[in-house]
Short mmCIF file of C-alpha atoms and ligand atoms in Angstrom, two decimals:
data_model
loop_
_atom_site.label_atom_id
_atom_site.label_comp_id
_atom_site.label_asym_id
_atom_site.label_seq_id
_atom_site.Cartn_x
_atom_site.Cartn_y
_atom_site.Cartn_z
CA MET A 24 -0.09 0.10 0.00
CA ILE A 25 1.14 3.45 -0.69
CA PRO A 26 -0.17 6.17 1.56
CA VAL A 27 -2.58 8.62 0.54
CA ARG A 28 -2.13 12.26 0.87
CA ASP A 29 -1.55 13.30 4.34
CA ASP A 30 -4.66 15.79 4.35
CA LEU A 31 -7.01 12.86 3.06
CA ARG A 32 -6.05 10.43 5.67
CA ALA A 33 -8.88 11.55 8.08
CA LEU A 34 -11.53 11.85 5.49
CA GLU A 35 -14.50 9.53 5.53
CA GLY A 36 -15.78 8.02 2.31
CA TYR A 37 -19.46 8.04 1.25
CA HIS A 38 -21.59 5.79 3.20
CA SER A 39 -25.39 5.40 2.87
CA ALA A 40 -27.38 2.53 4.39
CA GLN A 41 -28.60 0.22 1.49
CA VAL A 42 -31.03 -1.95 2.99
CA ASP A 43 -33.61 -4.22 1.01
CA VAL A 44 -37.02 -2.81 2.00
CA ARG A 45 -40.51 -2.10 0.44
CA VAL A 46 -40.53 1.62 0.85
CA ARG A 47 -37.48 3.74 0.22
CA LEU A 48 -37.70 7.24 1.46
CA ASN A 49 -33.90 8.08 2.30
CA THR A 50 -32.38 9.85 -0.58
CA ASN A 51 -34.72 12.60 -1.74
CA GLU A 52 -35.32 11.50 -5.26
CA SER A 53 -38.34 11.69 -7.07
CA PRO A 54 -40.48 8.93 -6.43
CA PHE A 55 -41.82 8.60 -10.16
CA PRO A 56 -40.01 7.70 -12.94
CA PRO A 57 -39.85 10.03 -15.96
CA PRO A 58 -42.74 10.23 -18.33
CA ALA A 59 -43.24 7.29 -20.84
CA GLY A 60 -42.91 10.05 -23.85
CA PHE A 61 -39.75 11.00 -22.29
CA ARG A 62 -38.35 7.60 -22.31
CA ASP A 63 -39.67 6.65 -25.77
CA ALA A 64 -38.11 10.05 -27.14
CA VAL A 65 -34.73 9.20 -25.46
CA ALA A 66 -34.54 5.85 -27.03
CA ALA A 67 -35.41 7.23 -30.59
CA GLU A 68 -32.67 10.04 -30.21
CA VAL A 69 -30.24 7.85 -28.75
CA SER A 70 -30.29 5.63 -31.93
CA ARG A 71 -28.88 8.56 -34.00
CA VAL A 72 -25.97 9.23 -31.78
CA ASP A 73 -22.75 9.08 -33.52
CA TRP A 74 -21.16 6.47 -30.93
CA HIS A 75 -17.55 6.79 -32.72
CA ARG A 76 -17.24 10.46 -32.33
CA TYR A 77 -16.82 12.49 -28.95
CA PRO A 78 -19.89 14.62 -27.93
CA ASP A 79 -20.40 18.28 -28.36
CA ARG A 80 -17.85 19.59 -25.97
CA ALA A 81 -19.69 22.67 -24.84
CA ALA A 82 -22.96 20.93 -24.44
CA THR A 83 -24.52 23.63 -26.66
CA GLU A 84 -28.04 22.65 -27.02
CA LEU A 85 -28.56 21.59 -23.53
CA ARG A 86 -27.01 24.72 -22.35
CA GLN A 87 -29.37 26.62 -24.64
CA ALA A 88 -32.39 24.72 -23.52
CA ILE A 89 -31.54 25.27 -19.81
CA ALA A 90 -30.74 29.14 -20.39
CA ALA A 91 -34.23 29.37 -22.15
CA LEU A 92 -35.71 27.88 -18.92
CA HIS A 93 -34.17 30.33 -16.75
CA GLY A 94 -34.29 33.48 -19.20
CA VAL A 95 -30.44 33.71 -19.27
CA ASP A 96 -27.83 33.04 -21.94
CA ALA A 97 -26.21 29.63 -22.48
CA ASP A 98 -22.77 31.40 -21.63
CA GLN A 99 -24.20 31.95 -18.11
CA VAL A 100 -24.84 28.07 -17.88
CA PHE A 101 -22.34 25.55 -16.88
CA VAL A 102 -23.23 21.74 -17.12
CA ALA A 103 -21.71 18.85 -15.55
CA ASN A 104 -22.40 15.12 -14.21
CA GLY A 105 -24.65 15.62 -11.26
CA SER A 106 -24.73 19.00 -9.26
CA ASN A 107 -22.15 17.26 -6.99
CA GLU A 108 -19.73 17.75 -10.07
CA VAL A 109 -20.70 20.88 -10.71
CA LEU A 110 -19.69 21.80 -6.80
CA GLN A 111 -16.33 19.91 -7.50
CA THR A 112 -15.73 22.17 -10.67
CA VAL A 113 -16.39 25.36 -8.77
CA LEU A 114 -14.14 24.26 -5.77
CA LEU A 115 -11.35 22.97 -8.04
CA ALA A 116 -11.55 26.55 -9.74
CA TYR A 117 -11.85 28.61 -6.86
CA ALA A 118 -10.99 26.79 -3.61
CA GLY A 119 -7.90 24.81 -3.30
CA PRO A 120 -4.56 24.71 -1.09
CA GLY A 121 -4.30 27.92 0.77
CA ARG A 122 -7.84 28.90 0.37
CA THR A 123 -10.84 29.13 2.68
CA VAL A 124 -14.36 27.78 2.19
CA VAL A 125 -17.16 28.53 4.79
CA THR A 126 -20.34 26.39 5.40
CA PHE A 127 -23.07 27.12 7.83
CA GLU A 128 -23.92 23.65 9.58
CA PRO A 129 -25.55 21.89 9.65
CA THR A 130 -25.90 21.49 5.73
CA TYR A 131 -25.13 19.39 2.84
CA GLN A 132 -21.86 17.46 4.04
CA MET A 133 -20.39 17.42 0.41
CA HIS A 134 -19.69 21.20 0.19
CA ALA A 135 -17.18 20.68 3.22
CA GLN A 136 -16.09 17.28 2.00
CA ILE A 137 -15.28 18.23 -1.71
CA ALA A 138 -13.47 21.65 -0.50
CA ARG A 139 -11.40 19.48 1.92
CA VAL A 140 -10.45 17.22 -1.06
CA THR A 141 -9.17 20.04 -3.18
CA GLY A 142 -6.89 20.92 -0.40
CA ALA A 143 -8.88 23.98 1.07
CA ALA A 144 -9.63 24.95 4.71
CA VAL A 145 -12.92 24.31 5.84
CA VAL A 146 -14.66 27.03 8.32
CA GLU A 147 -17.70 26.18 9.87
CA GLY A 148 -20.44 28.46 11.02
CA ASP A 149 -23.32 27.53 13.21
CA ARG A 150 -27.15 27.47 13.06
CA GLY A 151 -29.22 27.91 15.92
CA ASP A 152 -31.10 25.35 17.64
CA ASP A 153 -33.89 25.72 15.26
CA PHE A 154 -31.59 25.75 12.45
CA THR A 155 -31.98 29.07 11.32
CA LEU A 156 -28.80 31.19 10.47
CA ASP A 157 -28.32 34.37 12.54
CA PRO A 158 -27.18 37.40 10.71
CA SER A 159 -24.55 38.05 13.30
CA GLU A 160 -23.10 34.68 13.03
CA VAL A 161 -22.75 35.18 9.24
CA GLU A 162 -21.30 38.31 9.75
CA ARG A 163 -18.56 36.95 12.25
CA VAL A 164 -17.47 34.26 10.37
CA LEU A 165 -17.17 35.90 7.13
CA ALA A 166 -15.05 38.75 8.94
CA GLU A 167 -12.71 35.99 10.93
CA ALA A 168 -12.52 33.58 7.84
CA GLN A 169 -12.38 35.80 4.98
CA PRO A 170 -13.50 32.94 2.68
CA HIS A 171 -12.61 32.54 -1.23
CA VAL A 172 -15.97 30.64 -1.41
CA VAL A 173 -18.95 30.55 0.89
CA PHE A 174 -21.89 28.30 0.73
CA LEU A 175 -25.72 28.32 1.37
CA THR A 176 -28.23 25.65 0.77
CA SER A 177 -31.65 26.77 0.04
CA PRO A 178 -33.91 24.72 0.79
CA ASN A 179 -31.18 23.39 3.15
CA ASN A 180 -30.39 19.66 3.20
CA PRO A 181 -31.27 18.14 5.83
CA THR A 182 -33.04 20.65 7.65
CA GLY A 183 -35.30 21.52 4.65
CA LEU A 184 -35.18 25.27 5.81
CA VAL A 185 -35.45 27.91 2.98
CA GLU A 186 -32.98 30.85 3.55
CA PRO A 187 -34.53 34.15 3.37
CA ARG A 188 -33.66 36.35 0.49
CA GLU A 189 -32.10 38.81 3.09
CA ARG A 190 -29.32 36.18 4.01
CA VAL A 191 -28.25 35.89 0.48
CA GLU A 192 -28.19 39.40 -0.18
CA GLN A 193 -26.18 39.75 3.32
CA LEU A 194 -23.51 37.26 2.03
CA LEU A 195 -23.31 38.87 -1.01
CA ALA A 196 -22.63 42.26 0.75
CA LEU A 197 -20.10 40.81 2.92
CA ALA A 198 -18.38 37.73 1.54
CA PRO A 199 -14.85 38.61 0.00
CA GLY A 200 -15.21 35.75 -2.48
CA LEU A 201 -17.64 33.52 -4.26
CA VAL A 202 -21.07 33.13 -2.89
CA VAL A 203 -22.54 29.45 -4.11
CA VAL A 204 -26.47 28.90 -3.33
CA ASP A 205 -26.88 25.17 -3.76
CA GLU A 206 -30.76 25.10 -4.91
CA ALA A 207 -31.05 21.38 -5.42
CA TYR A 208 -34.67 21.57 -3.98
CA ALA A 209 -35.51 25.06 -5.33
CA GLN A 210 -38.65 23.64 -7.02
CA PHE A 211 -40.19 22.86 -4.06
CA ALA A 212 -39.42 26.19 -2.15
CA SER A 213 -41.18 29.71 -2.38
CA TRP A 214 -38.12 31.72 -3.94
CA SER A 215 -35.11 31.32 -5.83
CA ALA A 216 -31.78 33.30 -6.00
CA LEU A 217 -31.62 32.90 -9.62
CA ASP A 218 -33.04 36.34 -10.17
CA LEU A 219 -29.94 37.51 -8.40
CA VAL A 220 -27.39 36.24 -10.68
CA ASP A 221 -25.80 38.88 -13.01
CA GLU A 222 -22.26 39.76 -14.41
CA THR A 223 -21.79 42.31 -11.46
CA ARG A 224 -22.23 39.85 -8.48
CA PRO A 225 -19.69 36.75 -7.48
CA LEU A 226 -22.92 34.54 -7.31
CA VAL A 227 -23.67 31.08 -8.81
CA VAL A 228 -26.77 29.17 -8.07
CA THR A 229 -26.51 25.35 -8.51
CA ARG A 230 -29.23 23.05 -9.75
CA THR A 231 -30.04 19.39 -10.36
CA PHE A 232 -31.97 16.96 -12.55
CA SER A 233 -31.97 14.56 -9.74
CA LYS A 234 -34.92 15.69 -7.99
CA THR A 235 -37.72 17.32 -9.70
CA TRP A 236 -36.65 15.83 -13.38
CA SER A 237 -36.67 12.20 -11.97
CA MET A 238 -33.33 11.92 -13.28
CA ALA A 239 -31.14 10.68 -10.58
CA GLY A 240 -29.93 7.72 -12.51
CA ALA A 241 -28.49 10.01 -15.16
CA ARG A 242 -26.39 12.37 -13.17
CA LEU A 243 -27.03 15.63 -14.60
CA GLY A 244 -26.60 19.30 -12.85
CA TYR A 245 -25.81 22.71 -13.62
CA LEU A 246 -25.25 26.19 -12.33
CA VAL A 247 -26.10 29.49 -13.49
CA GLY A 248 -23.79 32.25 -13.01
CA PRO A 249 -21.81 35.30 -14.29
CA ARG A 250 -20.07 34.47 -18.04
CA TRP A 251 -16.65 35.35 -16.69
CA LEU A 252 -17.11 32.54 -14.16
CA VAL A 253 -18.40 29.91 -16.55
CA ALA A 254 -15.57 30.58 -18.82
CA GLU A 255 -13.06 29.56 -15.92
CA LEU A 256 -15.06 26.32 -15.28
CA ASP A 257 -14.98 25.03 -18.70
CA LYS A 258 -11.31 25.48 -18.51
CA VAL A 259 -11.08 23.51 -15.26
CA VAL A 260 -13.55 20.75 -16.19
CA LEU A 261 -12.25 17.52 -18.16
CA PRO A 262 -12.60 17.70 -22.01
CA TYR A 263 -16.03 15.95 -23.09
CA HIS A 264 -17.09 15.22 -19.65
CA LEU A 265 -20.63 15.09 -20.65
CA ASP A 266 -21.56 12.39 -22.81
CA ALA A 267 -23.72 12.36 -25.89
CA VAL A 268 -26.60 10.25 -24.26
CA LYS A 269 -26.83 12.57 -21.38
CA GLN A 270 -26.98 15.66 -23.41
CA ILE A 271 -29.82 14.11 -25.38
CA ALA A 272 -31.54 13.24 -21.99
CA GLY A 273 -31.24 16.59 -20.55
CA CYS A 274 -32.75 18.41 -23.37
CA LEU A 275 -35.75 16.06 -23.84
CA ALA A 276 -36.55 16.21 -20.07
CA LEU A 277 -36.89 20.01 -20.41
CA ARG A 278 -39.89 19.51 -22.90
CA TYR A 279 -41.92 17.90 -19.88
CA SER A 280 -41.87 20.85 -17.58
CA ASP A 281 -45.59 21.06 -17.32
CA GLU A 282 -45.78 17.30 -16.12
CA MET A 283 -42.83 17.93 -13.79
CA ASN A 284 -44.57 20.92 -12.36
CA ASP A 285 -47.73 18.93 -11.63
CA ARG A 286 -45.59 16.34 -9.71
CA VAL A 287 -43.90 19.35 -7.54
CA ASP A 288 -47.39 20.33 -6.62
CA LEU A 289 -48.27 16.77 -5.56
CA LEU A 290 -45.10 16.50 -3.68
CA VAL A 291 -45.43 19.80 -1.98
CA SER A 292 -49.11 18.84 -0.93
CA GLU A 293 -47.86 15.49 0.18
CA ARG A 294 -45.18 17.30 2.39
CA ASN A 295 -47.52 19.46 3.83
CA ARG A 296 -49.85 16.45 4.82
CA ILE A 297 -46.68 14.52 6.37
CA THR A 298 -45.93 17.54 8.18
CA ALA A 299 -49.45 18.10 9.78
CA ALA A 300 -49.45 14.12 10.60
CA LEU A 301 -46.32 14.12 12.39
CA ARG A 302 -47.29 17.23 14.35
CA THR A 303 -50.02 15.11 15.62
CA LEU A 304 -47.18 12.79 17.40
CA PRO A 305 -44.73 13.47 19.96
CA ILE A 306 -42.34 14.74 17.62
CA GLU A 307 -40.47 17.94 16.99
CA VAL A 308 -41.24 18.64 13.18
CA PHE A 309 -38.98 21.39 11.22
CA ASP A 310 -40.75 23.32 8.52
CA SER A 311 -39.77 22.18 5.06
CA GLY A 312 -39.46 23.88 1.79
CA ALA A 313 -37.94 20.87 0.21
CA ASN A 314 -39.21 17.18 -1.02
CA PHE A 315 -38.00 15.87 2.64
CA VAL A 316 -39.06 16.63 6.16
CA LEU A 317 -36.67 16.43 9.17
CA PHE A 318 -38.17 15.58 12.64
CA ARG A 319 -36.95 14.74 16.08
CA PRO A 320 -38.93 12.12 18.23
CA HIS A 321 -39.58 13.28 21.70
CA SER A 322 -39.30 10.29 24.04
CA VAL A 323 -37.83 7.54 21.58
CA GLY A 324 -34.21 7.48 20.33
CA GLY A 325 -33.99 8.35 16.70
CA ARG A 326 -31.86 5.32 15.94
CA ALA A 327 -34.53 3.07 17.39
CA VAL A 328 -37.34 5.01 15.29
CA TRP A 329 -35.46 4.19 12.58
CA GLN A 330 -34.75 0.77 13.11
CA GLY A 331 -38.46 0.28 14.03
CA LEU A 332 -39.26 1.61 10.52
CA VAL A 333 -36.82 -0.66 8.84
CA ASP A 334 -38.62 -3.55 10.67
CA ARG A 335 -41.40 -2.44 9.08
CA SER A 336 -39.79 -2.15 5.45
CA VAL A 337 -39.56 1.45 5.42
CA LEU A 338 -36.23 3.00 4.99
CA ILE A 339 -35.71 6.90 5.83
CA ARG A 340 -32.39 8.75 6.41
CA ASP A 341 -30.88 8.24 10.01
CA CYS A 342 -29.32 11.96 10.94
CA SER A 343 -29.48 10.89 14.87
CA SER A 344 -25.66 10.31 15.03
CA TRP A 345 -24.67 13.59 12.96
CA PRO A 346 -23.17 16.70 14.45
CA ARG A 347 -25.64 19.02 15.57
CA LEU A 348 -28.64 16.82 14.40
CA GLU A 349 -29.29 14.65 17.47
CA ASN A 350 -32.03 12.15 17.27
CA CYS A 351 -33.31 13.78 13.93
CA LEU A 352 -34.51 11.44 11.14
CA ARG A 353 -35.35 12.89 7.48
CA VAL A 354 -37.85 11.35 5.42
CA THR A 355 -38.21 11.86 1.61
CA VAL A 356 -41.52 12.57 0.25
CA GLY A 357 -42.53 9.62 -1.80
CA THR A 358 -45.96 8.71 -3.62
CA PRO A 359 -48.96 9.21 -1.53
CA GLU A 360 -49.31 5.36 -0.74
CA GLU A 361 -45.76 5.45 0.38
CA ASN A 362 -46.06 8.28 2.54
CA THR A 363 -49.18 6.57 4.24
CA GLU A 364 -47.08 3.31 4.76
CA PHE A 365 -44.59 5.71 6.33
CA LEU A 366 -46.99 7.52 8.65
CA ASP A 367 -48.64 4.14 9.70
CA ALA A 368 -45.26 2.42 10.24
CA LEU A 369 -44.16 5.46 12.35
CA ALA A 370 -47.38 5.68 14.49
CA GLU A 371 -46.70 1.90 15.07
CA THR A 372 -43.05 2.01 15.93
CA LEU A 373 -44.00 4.92 18.79
CA ALA A 374 -46.64 3.14 19.99
CA SER A 375 -44.65 -0.15 20.51
CA ALA A 376 -40.99 1.39 21.21
CA PRO A 377 -40.34 1.63 24.81
CA ALA A 378 -39.60 5.50 25.88
CA THR A 379 -35.86 6.15 26.37
CA THR A 380 -34.32 8.52 28.56
CA ASN A 381 -31.19 8.72 26.62
CA ASP A 382 -31.90 11.55 23.89
CA SER A 383 -29.19 10.47 21.66
CA GLY A 384 -30.89 7.04 20.85
CA THR A 385 -27.43 5.52 20.71
CA ALA A 386 -28.22 2.51 22.48
CA ALA A 387 -30.62 1.15 20.00
CA ALA A 388 -27.89 2.09 17.34
CA ASN A 389 -25.49 -0.23 19.05
CA ASP A 390 -27.89 -3.04 18.52
CA SER A 391 -28.57 -2.39 15.14
CA ALA A 392 -27.07 -4.76 12.19
CA VAL A 393 -27.05 -1.80 9.79
CA PRO A 394 -24.22 0.60 9.96
CA ALA A 395 -25.02 4.25 10.75
CA ASP A 396 -25.25 6.73 7.95
CA ILE A 397 -22.75 9.43 7.51
CA PRO A 398 -24.06 12.86 6.57
CA THR A 399 -23.41 12.90 2.87
CA ALA A 400 -26.51 12.78 0.65
N1 LIG B 24 -26.99 19.58 -3.05
C1 LIG B 24 -27.66 19.08 -2.18
C2 LIG B 24 -28.16 20.14 -1.27
C3 LIG B 24 -27.93 17.69 -2.27
O1 LIG B 24 -29.05 17.30 -1.33
C4 LIG B 24 -27.61 16.72 -3.19
C5 LIG B 24 -28.23 15.51 -3.39
N2 LIG B 24 -28.27 14.73 -2.53
C6 LIG B 24 -26.65 17.48 -4.31
C7 LIG B 24 -26.40 18.51 -4.24
C8 LIG B 24 -26.19 16.57 -5.40
O2 LIG B 24 -27.31 16.10 -6.42
P1 LIG B 24 -26.86 15.38 -7.78
O3 LIG B 24 -27.53 14.17 -8.00
O4 LIG B 24 -27.20 16.36 -8.59
O5 LIG B 24 -25.25 15.26 -7.75
#
């Protein structure tokens, strides 16, 4: 064995419990496959792909289609294999050794993880107990860290909270470097930072095809930002990184906006149903603007509740051992039937579980055959 880079030795890899269950509500995907018409159209187009040629390196048509969706120009759009690769490209270009990246925890852990992999230092600001972000904490952290890149996730994962517009504006006013607003779940929320993007602001907004567009299996994400920044990312990313089939699939998906908007409406109403139902149980529930809901059982350990659900063939995300999220669980909004199964299984689990005095629920975790998640998706 040869030693890995010193600064990578302490990093954890990606782990997410993969358990064979009937109802999977743990990774915030769309519960619906893409429309049948989409799949037929992709099959027809793919039959015309020039397999022996490299794809369009600039992904011109796809960028144009995304630009049209948001009312911007194609040279304000950068596309990659999932928004994780978009984030990685941003961090390769603007973070790296000797530079600093700021996150406000708890939030999506890949921001800090990818930043560290590029060799950057990560400074973590803190959210309050209700997971909102205090303006004075933003001011303190930015003044002390002077970051090259600062992240905000809205709606935030795993809390579901939508950041108010003033918080993004505050970051833009105070941050000395680039502001990245990760909007993987923006379609489920009440506002987007997209209309703040222009040539004068060091702001990018990242989006994904993995949730609303039902395309997690294809790996496609993008950002909208100033032209000068997109040009730098085009230099950093590998040549021909986006294959021809994916470019076709992305363009075709955007023709199904109406269907996708209907699905978003259904998922939002299901999210509200889940939230209301959870509020009738002995559980703390956090307001969500996303396609998932974070909650904290009062008297039964989070890990024990998670296991009780797995025993009833329902898998949700166990955040109970993640920093700052003691006892918390996150459920993805599924189909109405799946959500009902989840709610029934939860009520049964709470009714049958012995109340614990240990808030962390760790005793239950130690007995489990399934390894704990780490906070990366
Ligand atoms: N950002 C956030 C906040 C996410 O929750 C996720 C998915 N878990 C991603 C980015 C990555 O999404 P993609 O599938 O586009 O890489």
